[in-house]
């Protein structure tokens, strides 16, 4: 049968407005996170080792150069393949994969 016991529809019941509960906010600086936390992946131990061996500044220089070269190669590939419109999406995907693999710790 359509509509339950009284022959009516359950549509009205499902369309009731719901009042959102207020969210408690903290004013402390510890709850404020400026960036996302990098994930621990398979390459994270190597990155930590490089951070100890090279120092933060040197590692960040090398990391920046590697990211720049990788982005350049992605752009060249997209141009070669005739899909330059996909360049930005592929670079974002590379960043996501780098995070998953642990390069961004």
PDB file of C-alpha atoms in Angstrom, residues 8-74:
ATOM      1  CA  UNK A   8      -0.856   9.701   3.707  1.00  0.00           C
ATOM      2  CA  UNK A   9       2.675  10.283   2.641  1.00  0.00           C
ATOM      3  CA  UNK A  10       5.810  10.275   4.787  1.00  0.00           C
ATOM      4  CA  UNK A  11       7.112  13.158   2.652  1.00  0.00           C
ATOM      5  CA  UNK A  12       5.913  15.829   5.098  1.00  0.00           C
ATOM      6  CA  UNK A  13       7.619  14.108   8.025  1.00  0.00           C
ATOM      7  CA  UNK A  14      10.919  13.937   6.186  1.00  0.00           C
ATOM      8  CA  UNK A  15      10.745  17.632   5.233  1.00  0.00           C
ATOM      9  CA  UNK A  16      10.639  19.019   8.793  1.00  0.00           C
ATOM     10  CA  UNK A  17      13.239  21.725   9.316  1.00  0.00           C
ATOM     11  CA  UNK A  18      15.997  20.921  11.724  1.00  0.00           C
ATOM     12  CA  UNK A  19      17.606  23.475  13.981  1.00  0.00           C
ATOM     13  CA  UNK A  20      21.391  23.281  14.009  1.00  0.00           C
ATOM     14  CA  UNK A  21      22.970  22.985  17.422  1.00  0.00           C
ATOM     15  CA  UNK A  22      25.506  25.727  18.225  1.00  0.00           C
ATOM     16  CA  UNK A  23      29.134  24.606  18.040  1.00  0.00           C
ATOM     17  CA  UNK A  24      31.336  25.386  21.028  1.00  0.00           C
ATOM     18  CA  UNK A  25      34.354  27.408  19.966  1.00  0.00           C
ATOM     19  CA  UNK A  26      37.610  27.740  21.818  1.00  0.00           C
ATOM     20  CA  UNK A  27      39.540  30.993  21.834  1.00  0.00           C
ATOM     21  CA  UNK A  28      42.879  29.340  22.596  1.00  0.00           C
ATOM     22  CA  UNK A  29      45.650  29.469  20.022  1.00  0.00           C
ATOM     23  CA  UNK A  30      46.261  25.724  20.373  1.00  0.00           C
ATOM     24  CA  UNK A  31      42.985  24.947  18.613  1.00  0.00           C
ATOM     25  CA  UNK A  32      43.996  27.099  15.622  1.00  0.00           C
ATOM     26  CA  UNK A  33      45.784  25.053  12.986  1.00  0.00           C
ATOM     27  CA  UNK A  34      47.259  27.019  10.104  1.00  0.00           C
ATOM     28  CA  UNK A  35      47.953  24.095   7.770  1.00  0.00           C
ATOM     29  CA  UNK A  36      47.100  20.473   7.475  1.00  0.00           C
ATOM     30  CA  UNK A  37      49.103  17.852   9.304  1.00  0.00           C
ATOM     31  CA  UNK A  38      51.221  15.812   6.895  1.00  0.00           C
ATOM     32  CA  UNK A  39      50.546  12.079   6.840  1.00  0.00           C
ATOM     33  CA  UNK A  40      53.115   9.490   7.860  1.00  0.00           C
ATOM     34  CA  UNK A  41      53.859   7.330   4.823  1.00  0.00           C
ATOM     35  CA  UNK A  42      56.382   4.869   3.518  1.00  0.00           C
ATOM     36  CA  UNK A  43      58.975   7.589   2.752  1.00  0.00           C
ATOM     37  CA  UNK A  44      58.560   9.485   6.039  1.00  0.00           C
ATOM     38  CA  UNK A  45      61.530   7.786   7.784  1.00  0.00           C
ATOM     39  CA  UNK A  46      63.804   8.845   4.904  1.00  0.00           C
ATOM     40  CA  UNK A  47      62.502  12.418   5.133  1.00  0.00           C
ATOM     41  CA  UNK A  48      63.106  12.480   8.897  1.00  0.00           C
ATOM     42  CA  UNK A  49      66.614  11.113   8.318  1.00  0.00           C
ATOM     43  CA  UNK A  50      67.302  13.795   5.712  1.00  0.00           C
ATOM     44  CA  UNK A  51      65.940  16.428   8.084  1.00  0.00           C
ATOM     45  CA  UNK A  52      68.445  15.305  10.748  1.00  0.00           C
ATOM     46  CA  UNK A  53      71.365  14.954   8.304  1.00  0.00           C
ATOM     47  CA  UNK A  54      70.784  18.112   6.254  1.00  0.00           C
ATOM     48  CA  UNK A  55      68.813  20.383   8.561  1.00  0.00           C
ATOM     49  CA  UNK A  56      65.430  21.950   7.926  1.00  0.00           C
ATOM     50  CA  UNK A  57      66.629  24.789   5.686  1.00  0.00           C
ATOM     51  CA  UNK A  58      68.673  22.592   3.337  1.00  0.00           C
ATOM     52  CA  UNK A  59      65.926  19.959   3.169  1.00  0.00           C
ATOM     53  CA  UNK A  60      63.302  22.591   2.324  1.00  0.00           C
ATOM     54  CA  UNK A  61      65.536  23.965  -0.452  1.00  0.00           C
ATOM     55  CA  UNK A  62      65.973  20.498  -1.961  1.00  0.00           C
ATOM     56  CA  UNK A  63      62.264  19.732  -1.530  1.00  0.00           C
ATOM     57  CA  UNK A  64      61.299  23.014  -3.213  1.00  0.00           C
ATOM     58  CA  UNK A  65      63.623  22.320  -6.146  1.00  0.00           C
ATOM     59  CA  UNK A  66      62.215  18.784  -6.542  1.00  0.00           C
ATOM     60  CA  UNK A  67      58.628  20.047  -6.449  1.00  0.00           C
ATOM     61  CA  UNK A  68      59.479  22.740  -9.004  1.00  0.00           C
ATOM     62  CA  UNK A  69      61.108  20.235 -11.377  1.00  0.00           C
ATOM     63  CA  UNK A  70      58.234  17.780 -10.979  1.00  0.00           C
ATOM     64  CA  UNK A  71      55.664  20.493 -11.731  1.00  0.00           C
ATOM     65  CA  UNK A  72      57.695  21.506 -14.784  1.00  0.00           C
ATOM     66  CA  UNK A  73      57.789  17.919 -16.068  1.00  0.00           C
ATOM     67  CA  UNK A  74      54.057  17.536 -15.497  1.00  0.00           C
TER      68      UNK A  74
END
